[in-house]
Coordinates of C-alpha atoms in Angstrom, one line a residue:
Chain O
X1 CA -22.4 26.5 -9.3
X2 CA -20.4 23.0 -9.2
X3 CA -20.6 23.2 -13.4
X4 CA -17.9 25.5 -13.5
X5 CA -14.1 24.0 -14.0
X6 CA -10.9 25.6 -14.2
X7 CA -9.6 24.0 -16.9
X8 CA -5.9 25.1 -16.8
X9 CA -3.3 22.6 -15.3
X10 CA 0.7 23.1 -14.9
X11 CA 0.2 26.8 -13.3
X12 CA -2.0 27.5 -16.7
X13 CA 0.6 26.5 -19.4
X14 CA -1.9 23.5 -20.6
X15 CA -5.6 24.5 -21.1
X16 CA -8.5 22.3 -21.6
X17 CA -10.8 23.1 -23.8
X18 CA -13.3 20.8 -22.0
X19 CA -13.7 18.6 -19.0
X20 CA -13.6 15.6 -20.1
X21 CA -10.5 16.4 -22.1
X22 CA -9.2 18.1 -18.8
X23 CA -9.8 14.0 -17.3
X24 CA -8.4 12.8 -20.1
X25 CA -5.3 14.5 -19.7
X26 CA -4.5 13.9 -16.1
X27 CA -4.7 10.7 -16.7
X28 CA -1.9 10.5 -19.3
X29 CA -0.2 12.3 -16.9
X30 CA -0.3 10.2 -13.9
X31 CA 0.2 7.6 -16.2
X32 CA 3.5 8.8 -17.1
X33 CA 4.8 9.5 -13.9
X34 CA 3.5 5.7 -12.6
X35 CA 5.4 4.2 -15.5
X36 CA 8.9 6.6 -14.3
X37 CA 8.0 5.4 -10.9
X38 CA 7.7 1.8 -12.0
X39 CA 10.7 1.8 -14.6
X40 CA 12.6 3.2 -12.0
X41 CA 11.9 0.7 -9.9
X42 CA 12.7 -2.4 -11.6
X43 CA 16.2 -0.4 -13.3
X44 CA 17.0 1.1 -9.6
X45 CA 20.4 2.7 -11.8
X46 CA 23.1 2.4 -10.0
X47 CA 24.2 6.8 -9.2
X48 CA 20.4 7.3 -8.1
X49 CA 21.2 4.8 -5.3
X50 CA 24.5 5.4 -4.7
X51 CA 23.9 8.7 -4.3
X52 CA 22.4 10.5 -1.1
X53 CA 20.8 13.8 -0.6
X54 CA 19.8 14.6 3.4
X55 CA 20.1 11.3 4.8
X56 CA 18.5 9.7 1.9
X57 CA 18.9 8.0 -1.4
X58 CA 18.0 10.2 -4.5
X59 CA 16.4 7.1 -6.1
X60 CA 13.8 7.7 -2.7
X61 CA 13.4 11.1 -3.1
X62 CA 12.2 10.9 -6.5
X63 CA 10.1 8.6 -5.9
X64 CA 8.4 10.4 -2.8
X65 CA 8.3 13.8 -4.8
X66 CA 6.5 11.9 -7.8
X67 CA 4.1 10.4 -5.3
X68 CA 3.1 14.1 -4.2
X69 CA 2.8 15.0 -7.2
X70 CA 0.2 12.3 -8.7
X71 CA -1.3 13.4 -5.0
X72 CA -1.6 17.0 -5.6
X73 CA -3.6 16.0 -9.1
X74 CA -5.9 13.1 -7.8
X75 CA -7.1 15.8 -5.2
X76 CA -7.1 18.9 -7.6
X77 CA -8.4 17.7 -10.5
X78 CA -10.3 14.3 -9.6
X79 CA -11.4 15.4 -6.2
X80 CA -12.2 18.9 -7.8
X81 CA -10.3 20.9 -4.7
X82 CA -9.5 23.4 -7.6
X83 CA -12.6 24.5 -8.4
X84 CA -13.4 24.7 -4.1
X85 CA -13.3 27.9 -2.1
X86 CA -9.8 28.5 -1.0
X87 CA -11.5 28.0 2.6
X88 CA -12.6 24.6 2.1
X89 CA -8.9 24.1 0.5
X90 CA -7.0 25.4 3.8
X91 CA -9.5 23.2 5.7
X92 CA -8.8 20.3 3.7
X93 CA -5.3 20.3 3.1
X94 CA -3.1 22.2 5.6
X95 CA -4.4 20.4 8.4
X96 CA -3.4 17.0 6.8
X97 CA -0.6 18.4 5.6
X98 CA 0.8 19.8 9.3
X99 CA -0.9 16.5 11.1
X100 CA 1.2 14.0 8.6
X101 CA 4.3 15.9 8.6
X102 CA 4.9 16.6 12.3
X103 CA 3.7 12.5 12.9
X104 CA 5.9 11.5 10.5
X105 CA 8.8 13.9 11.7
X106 CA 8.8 12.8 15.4
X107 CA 8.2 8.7 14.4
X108 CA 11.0 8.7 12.4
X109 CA 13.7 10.5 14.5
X110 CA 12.0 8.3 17.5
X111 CA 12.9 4.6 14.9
X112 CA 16.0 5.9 14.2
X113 CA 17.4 6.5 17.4
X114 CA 15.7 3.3 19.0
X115 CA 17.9 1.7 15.8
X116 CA 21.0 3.3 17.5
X117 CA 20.2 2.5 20.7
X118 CA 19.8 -1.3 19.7
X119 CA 23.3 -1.6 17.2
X120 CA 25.3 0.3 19.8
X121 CA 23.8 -0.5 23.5
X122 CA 24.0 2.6 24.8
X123 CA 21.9 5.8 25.1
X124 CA 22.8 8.0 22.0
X125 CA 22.2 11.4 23.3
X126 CA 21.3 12.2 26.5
X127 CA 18.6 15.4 26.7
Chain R
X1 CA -29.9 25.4 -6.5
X2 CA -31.4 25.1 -3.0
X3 CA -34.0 22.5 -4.8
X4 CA -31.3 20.8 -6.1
X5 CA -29.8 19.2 -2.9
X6 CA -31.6 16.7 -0.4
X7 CA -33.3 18.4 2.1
X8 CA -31.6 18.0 5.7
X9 CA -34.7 19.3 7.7
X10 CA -31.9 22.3 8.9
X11 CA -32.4 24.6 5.9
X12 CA -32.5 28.2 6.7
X13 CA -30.1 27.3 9.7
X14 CA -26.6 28.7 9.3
X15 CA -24.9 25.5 10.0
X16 CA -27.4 23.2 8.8
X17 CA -26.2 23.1 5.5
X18 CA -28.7 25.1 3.8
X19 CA -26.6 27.9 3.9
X20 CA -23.9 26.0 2.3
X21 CA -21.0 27.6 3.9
X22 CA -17.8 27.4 2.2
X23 CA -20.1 26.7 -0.9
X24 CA -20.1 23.3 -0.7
X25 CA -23.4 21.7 0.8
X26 CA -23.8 19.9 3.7
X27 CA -23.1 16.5 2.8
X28 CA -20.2 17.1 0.4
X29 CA -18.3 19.8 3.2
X30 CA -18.6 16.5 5.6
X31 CA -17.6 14.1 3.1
X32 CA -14.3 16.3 2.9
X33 CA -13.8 16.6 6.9
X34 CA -14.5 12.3 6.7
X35 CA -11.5 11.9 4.3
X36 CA -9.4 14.5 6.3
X37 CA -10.0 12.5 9.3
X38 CA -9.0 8.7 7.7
X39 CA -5.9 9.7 5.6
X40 CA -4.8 11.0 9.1
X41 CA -5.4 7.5 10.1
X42 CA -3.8 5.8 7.3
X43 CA -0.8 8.5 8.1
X44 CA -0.8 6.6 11.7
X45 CA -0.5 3.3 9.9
X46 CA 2.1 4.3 7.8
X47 CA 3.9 6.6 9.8
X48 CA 4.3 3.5 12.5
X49 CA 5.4 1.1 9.2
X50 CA 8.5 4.4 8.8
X51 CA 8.9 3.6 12.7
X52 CA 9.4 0.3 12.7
X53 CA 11.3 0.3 9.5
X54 CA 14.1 3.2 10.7
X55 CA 14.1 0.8 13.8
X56 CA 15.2 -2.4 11.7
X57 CA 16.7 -0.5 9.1
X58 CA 19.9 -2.8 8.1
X59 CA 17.1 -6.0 8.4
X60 CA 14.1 -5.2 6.4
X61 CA 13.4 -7.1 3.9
X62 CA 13.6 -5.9 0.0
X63 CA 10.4 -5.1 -1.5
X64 CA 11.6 -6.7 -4.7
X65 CA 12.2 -10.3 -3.5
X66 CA 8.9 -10.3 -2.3
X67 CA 6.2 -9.5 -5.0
X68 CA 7.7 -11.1 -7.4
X69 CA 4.8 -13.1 -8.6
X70 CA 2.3 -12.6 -11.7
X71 CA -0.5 -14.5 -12.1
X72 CA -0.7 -17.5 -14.6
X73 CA 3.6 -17.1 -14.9
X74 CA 5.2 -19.5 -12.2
X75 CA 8.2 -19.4 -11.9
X76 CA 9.1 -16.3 -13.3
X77 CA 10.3 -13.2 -11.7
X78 CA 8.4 -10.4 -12.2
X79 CA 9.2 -7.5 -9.5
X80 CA 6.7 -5.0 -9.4
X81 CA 4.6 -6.0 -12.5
X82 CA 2.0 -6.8 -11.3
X83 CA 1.3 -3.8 -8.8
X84 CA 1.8 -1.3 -11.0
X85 CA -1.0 -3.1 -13.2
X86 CA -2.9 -3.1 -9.7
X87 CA -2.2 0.8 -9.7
X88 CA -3.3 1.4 -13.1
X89 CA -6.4 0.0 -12.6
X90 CA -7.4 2.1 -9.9
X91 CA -5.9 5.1 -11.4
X92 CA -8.3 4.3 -14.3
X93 CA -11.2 3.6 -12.5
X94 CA -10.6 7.0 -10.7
X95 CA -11.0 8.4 -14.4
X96 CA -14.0 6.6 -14.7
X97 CA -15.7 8.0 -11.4
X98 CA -14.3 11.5 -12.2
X99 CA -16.1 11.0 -15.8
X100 CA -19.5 9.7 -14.2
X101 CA -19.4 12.7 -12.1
X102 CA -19.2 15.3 -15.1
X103 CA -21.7 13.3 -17.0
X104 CA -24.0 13.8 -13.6
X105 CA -23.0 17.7 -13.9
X106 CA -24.5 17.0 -17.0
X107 CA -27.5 15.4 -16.4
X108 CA -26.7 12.9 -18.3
X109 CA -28.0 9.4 -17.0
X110 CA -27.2 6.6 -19.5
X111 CA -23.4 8.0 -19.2
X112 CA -23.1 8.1 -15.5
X113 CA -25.0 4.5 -15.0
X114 CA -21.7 3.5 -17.8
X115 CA -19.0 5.0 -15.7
X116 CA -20.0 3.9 -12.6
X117 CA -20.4 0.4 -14.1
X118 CA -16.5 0.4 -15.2
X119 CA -15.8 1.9 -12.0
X120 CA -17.2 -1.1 -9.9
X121 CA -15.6 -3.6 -12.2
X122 CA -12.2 -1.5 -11.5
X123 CA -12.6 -2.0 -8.1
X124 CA -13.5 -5.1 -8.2
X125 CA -10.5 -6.1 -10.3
X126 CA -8.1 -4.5 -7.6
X127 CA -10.1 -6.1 -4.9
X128 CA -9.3 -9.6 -6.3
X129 CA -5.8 -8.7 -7.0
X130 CA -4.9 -7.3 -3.6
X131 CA -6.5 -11.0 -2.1
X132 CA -4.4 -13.1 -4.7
X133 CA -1.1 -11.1 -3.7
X134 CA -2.4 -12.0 -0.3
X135 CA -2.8 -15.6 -0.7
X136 CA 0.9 -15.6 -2.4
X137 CA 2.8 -13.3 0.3
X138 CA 1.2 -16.3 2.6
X139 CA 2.1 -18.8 0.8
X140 CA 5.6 -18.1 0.6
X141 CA 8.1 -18.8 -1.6
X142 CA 11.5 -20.8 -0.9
X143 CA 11.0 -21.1 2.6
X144 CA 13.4 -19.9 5.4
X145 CA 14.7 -21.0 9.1
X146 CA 14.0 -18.8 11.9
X147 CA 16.3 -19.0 14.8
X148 CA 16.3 -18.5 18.4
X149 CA 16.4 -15.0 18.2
X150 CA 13.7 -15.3 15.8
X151 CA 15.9 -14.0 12.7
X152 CA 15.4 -15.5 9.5
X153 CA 17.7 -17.4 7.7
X154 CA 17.4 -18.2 3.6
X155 CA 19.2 -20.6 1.8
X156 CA 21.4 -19.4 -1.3
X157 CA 23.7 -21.9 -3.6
X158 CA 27.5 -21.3 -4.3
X159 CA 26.3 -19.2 -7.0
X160 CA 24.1 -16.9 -5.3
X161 CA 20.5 -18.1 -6.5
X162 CA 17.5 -18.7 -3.3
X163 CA 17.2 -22.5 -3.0
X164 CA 14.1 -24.1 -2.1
X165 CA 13.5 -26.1 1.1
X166 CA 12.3 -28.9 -0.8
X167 CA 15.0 -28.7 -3.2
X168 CA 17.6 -30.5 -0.3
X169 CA 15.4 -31.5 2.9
X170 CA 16.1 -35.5 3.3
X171 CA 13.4 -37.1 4.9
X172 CA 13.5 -38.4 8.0
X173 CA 10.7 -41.2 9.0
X174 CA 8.9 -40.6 12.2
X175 CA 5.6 -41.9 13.7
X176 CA 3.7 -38.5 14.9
X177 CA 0.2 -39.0 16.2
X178 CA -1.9 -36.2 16.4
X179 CA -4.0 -35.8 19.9
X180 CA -7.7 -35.6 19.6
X181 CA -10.6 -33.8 21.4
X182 CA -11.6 -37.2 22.4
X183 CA -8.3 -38.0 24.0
X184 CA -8.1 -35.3 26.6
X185 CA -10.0 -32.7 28.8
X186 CA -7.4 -30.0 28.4
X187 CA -7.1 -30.0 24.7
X188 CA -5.7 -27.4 22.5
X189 CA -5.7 -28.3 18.6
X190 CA -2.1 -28.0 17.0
X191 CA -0.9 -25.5 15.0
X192 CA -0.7 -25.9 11.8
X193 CA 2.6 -27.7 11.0
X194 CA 5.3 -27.1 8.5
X195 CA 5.8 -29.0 5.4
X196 CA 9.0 -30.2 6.9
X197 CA 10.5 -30.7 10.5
X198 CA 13.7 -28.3 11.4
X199 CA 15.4 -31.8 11.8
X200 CA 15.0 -32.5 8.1
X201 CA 16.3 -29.1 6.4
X202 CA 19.4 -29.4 9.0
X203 CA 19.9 -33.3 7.7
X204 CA 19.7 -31.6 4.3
X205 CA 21.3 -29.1 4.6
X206 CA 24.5 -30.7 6.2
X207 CA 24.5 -33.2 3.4
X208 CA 24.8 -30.5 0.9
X209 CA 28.2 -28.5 0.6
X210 CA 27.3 -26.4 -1.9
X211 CA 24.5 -24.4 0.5
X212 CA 25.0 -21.2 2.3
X213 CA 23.0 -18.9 4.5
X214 CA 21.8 -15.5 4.3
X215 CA 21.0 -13.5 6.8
X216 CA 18.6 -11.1 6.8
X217 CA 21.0 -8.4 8.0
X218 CA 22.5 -5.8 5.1
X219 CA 26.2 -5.8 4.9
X220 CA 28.7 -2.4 3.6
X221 CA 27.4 -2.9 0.6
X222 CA 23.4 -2.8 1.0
X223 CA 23.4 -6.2 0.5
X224 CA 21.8 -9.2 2.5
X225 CA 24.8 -10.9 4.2
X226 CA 26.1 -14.2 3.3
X227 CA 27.6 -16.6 5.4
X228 CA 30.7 -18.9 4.2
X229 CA 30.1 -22.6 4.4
X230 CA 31.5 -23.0 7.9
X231 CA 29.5 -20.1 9.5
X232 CA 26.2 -21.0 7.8
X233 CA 26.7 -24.7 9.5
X234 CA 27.8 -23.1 12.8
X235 CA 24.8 -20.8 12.3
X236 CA 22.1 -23.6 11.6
X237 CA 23.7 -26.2 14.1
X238 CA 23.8 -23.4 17.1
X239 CA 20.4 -21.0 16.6
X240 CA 17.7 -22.4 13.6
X241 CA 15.2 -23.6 15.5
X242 CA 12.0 -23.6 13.2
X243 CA 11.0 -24.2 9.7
X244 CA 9.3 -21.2 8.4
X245 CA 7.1 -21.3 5.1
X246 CA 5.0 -18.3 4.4
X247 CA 4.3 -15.8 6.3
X248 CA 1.5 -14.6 8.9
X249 CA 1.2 -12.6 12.0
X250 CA 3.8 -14.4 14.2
X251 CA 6.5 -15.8 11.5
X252 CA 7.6 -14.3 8.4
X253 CA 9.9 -16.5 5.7
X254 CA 11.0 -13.0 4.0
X255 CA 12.2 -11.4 6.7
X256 CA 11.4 -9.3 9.8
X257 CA 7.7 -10.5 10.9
X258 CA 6.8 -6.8 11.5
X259 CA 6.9 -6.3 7.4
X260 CA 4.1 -9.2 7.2
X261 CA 2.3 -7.5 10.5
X262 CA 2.2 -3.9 8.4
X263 CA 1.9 -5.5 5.0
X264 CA -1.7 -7.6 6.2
X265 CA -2.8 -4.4 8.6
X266 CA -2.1 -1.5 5.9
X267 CA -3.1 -3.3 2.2
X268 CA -6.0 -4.9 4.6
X269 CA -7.0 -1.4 5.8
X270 CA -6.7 -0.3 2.4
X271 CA -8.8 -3.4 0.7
X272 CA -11.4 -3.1 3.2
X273 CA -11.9 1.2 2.0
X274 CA -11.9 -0.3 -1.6
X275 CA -13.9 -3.3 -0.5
X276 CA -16.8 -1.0 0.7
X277 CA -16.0 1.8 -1.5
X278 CA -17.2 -1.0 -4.3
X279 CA -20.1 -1.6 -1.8
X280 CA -21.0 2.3 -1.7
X281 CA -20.7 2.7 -5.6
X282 CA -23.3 -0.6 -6.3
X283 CA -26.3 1.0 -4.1
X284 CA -25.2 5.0 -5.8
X285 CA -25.2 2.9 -9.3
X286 CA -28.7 1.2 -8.5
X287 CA -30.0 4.5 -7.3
X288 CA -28.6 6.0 -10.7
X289 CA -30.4 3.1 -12.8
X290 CA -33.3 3.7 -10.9
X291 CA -33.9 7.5 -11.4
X292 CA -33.3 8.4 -8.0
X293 CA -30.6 11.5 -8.8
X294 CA -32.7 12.2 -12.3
X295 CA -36.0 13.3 -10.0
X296 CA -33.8 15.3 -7.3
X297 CA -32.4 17.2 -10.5
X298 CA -28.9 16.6 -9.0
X299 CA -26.4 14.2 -9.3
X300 CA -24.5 15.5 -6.1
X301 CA -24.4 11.8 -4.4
X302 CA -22.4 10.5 -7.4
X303 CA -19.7 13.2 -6.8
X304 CA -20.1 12.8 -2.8
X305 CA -18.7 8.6 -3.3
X306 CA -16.5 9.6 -6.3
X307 CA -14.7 11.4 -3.6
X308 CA -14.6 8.8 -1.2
X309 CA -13.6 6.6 -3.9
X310 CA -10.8 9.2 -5.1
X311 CA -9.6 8.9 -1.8
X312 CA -9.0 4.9 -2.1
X313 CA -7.1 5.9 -5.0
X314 CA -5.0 8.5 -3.1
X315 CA -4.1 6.2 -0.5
X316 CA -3.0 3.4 -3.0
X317 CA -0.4 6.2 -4.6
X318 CA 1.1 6.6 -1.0
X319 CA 1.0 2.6 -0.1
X320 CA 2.6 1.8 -3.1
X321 CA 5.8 4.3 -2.9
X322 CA 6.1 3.4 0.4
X323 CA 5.2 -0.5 0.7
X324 CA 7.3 -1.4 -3.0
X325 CA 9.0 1.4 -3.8
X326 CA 11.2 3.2 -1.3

């Protein structure tokens, strides 16, 4: 039956004790991590940019890891993927998941070494 | 529970629905597959916005100097006001949709027709946002040169604040008559034509020692590059070519034109989901009203668009990291 809810978020350290409360508090949640995202944004401090983790700033990666993170509770909780069998789950999610990594992955490398190619005038590596 | 669901005419058939593999039914199993299918094509969209970015990566222009506008306050700069308010409100009207859902689970009509009354006025909030920061990012702001090579250039003081073009353009008289229809057999109309001519900002902008030029290309620092006084001439005398106000498909004041190209195809691509997820949500609320979902004895349509419209939401998370954030 589609009336029952799990009603325990953060890996069950917050319960619910109803639906609607369970809404409630996603809410405030993704409204805290929009205003970080947007504070941060406006502030940009100085050693989050200056600073660089695999190719890119930290200021970036926080804001990408937030992002997947309001992601993971629009589709658990709003979308109610956690009260769905795992099946549908897997379905669902892996095969974005793979699809948008591996586009993403190949486009990226491809921008960057076009980006090469065009600042240098030469062929960059040779396969 | 099998009275509960519209029948499909396949019950009893394994994949018909009836069956409801996975436990989900039918419609709400293919809603899922739907959404699968378009964030893969937003992930194109935005994948090939990552492509062209890496490509022009020290000449893309900054988020921040774009949207920097709020309603009812000219003049004042406002970075990313404004879309976070446009992100709060779909974030709330998600609430509201996920609440009209539970109140369905419920049974409870006078709640859900409520909710999913906010949740059309959300979206139709967002909608008219997203076309006002359209008709602004159009607009334009200071106004740049383009040259040649079609690079932008802007125009800074000694002191490092954008100048308008209307701030130094002298005026030059000319007699320009526009060609008619009636005048000719091969006609094409005109485009439409800049405020002023590339003649006039050069005028201006030779008169006026105290203006430099940016480019749009980032220097050691991350910064856009400024020319010295004798470069910027040299760079204006030798390669501007057009006046560029705005932005559209072809020419883009900000910067490169592909941010404008990705900016009207991917918050367009998004409007148009919210656009007819607003559409989708008015007929499910007048079915609501109406007692459609009260006589099936299920409000299962009400949770099939609240995922659609969850999914609008989703999208807007990723578009705003990626379009004003990173």
């Amino acid at each position: 039956m589609a009336h029952e809810h799990k009603l325990a978020i953060f890996r069950g350290t917050l319960k619910f004790k109803s639906n609607v409360t369970k809404i409630w508090g996603v809410f405030v949640f993704l409204s805290i991590v929009t205003i970080i995202e947007v504070a941060l944004g406006i502030l940009k401090p100085e050693f989050l940019t200056e600073t660089r983790f695999l190719a890119m700033k930290l200021l970036n990666w926080i804001f990408i890891i937030l992002t997947l993170v309001k992601a993971y509770y629009i589709t658990w909780d709003f979308m109610h993927m956690r009260d769905e069998k795992s099946g549908l789950r897997r379905a669902v999610v892996w095969t974005g998941v793979f699809l948008i990594c591996y586009l993403i992955l190949i486009l990226l490398i491809e921008g960057d070494y076009i980006y090469e190619v065009y600042k240098n005038n030469y062929v960059k590596f040779d396969f | 529970m099998d009275t509960t669901v519209a029948k499909t005419g396949t019950e009893g058939k394994t994949w018909g629905g009836g069956n409801k593999p996975l436990n989900a039914s039918y419609g709400k199993m293919m809603m899922w597959f739907f959404i699968v299918s378009d964030a893969l094509t937003f992930s194109g969209f935005v994948a090939a916005y990552g492509f062209s970015r890496f490509k022009f990566i020290d000449a893309w222009p900054i988020a921040d100097e774009v949207f920097t506008h709020v309603p009812f306050l000219h003049g004042v700069p406002a970075p990313m006001y404004y879309v976070a308010f446009m992100t709060f409100i779909l974030i709330f009207s998600s609430v509201t949709m996920v609440l009209a859902v539970d109140a369905g689970h419920k049974m409870q009509k006078n709640k859900v027709i409520w909710y999913m009354f906010a949740t059309i006025i959300g979206g139709a909030i967002f909608v008219g946002s997203q076309a006002w920061e359209w008709a602004t990012f159009i607009k334009g702001d200071y106004g740049a040169v383009e040259t040649k090579g079609g690079k932008i250039l802007q125009f800074l003081d000694t002191e490092g604040n954008r100048v308008a073009l209307a701030d130094f353009t002298e005026h030059i008289p000319s007699a320009r008559e526009v060609h008619l229809e009636k005048n000719g057999v091969w006609y094409d109309a005109e485009e439409t034509q800049t405020t002023f001519t590339f003649e006039e900002v050069k005028a201006g902008f030779l008169a006026n020692d105290n203006l430099l030029v940016r480019t749009q290309y980032y220097d050691e620092n991350g910064e856009p590059t400024v020319l010295s006084r004798e470069e910027s001439v040299a760079k204006i005398v030798n390669d501007g070519k057009l006046v560029v106000e705005g932005a559209n498909l072809k020419h883009n004041e900000y910067g490169h034109p592909l941010f404008a190209d990705f900016f009207f195809f991917i918050t367009g691509f998004h409007g148009f989901h919210v656009f007819t997820g607003v559409l989708i949500n008015i007929i499910i609320f007048f079915n609501v009203v109406i007692g459609t979902y009260e006589r099936r004895g299920s409000y299962e349509m009400v949770e099939k668009v609240g995922l659609y419209w969850h999914f609008v939401d989703l999208v807007w998370v990723f578009v705003f990291t990626f379009f004003y954030l990173v």
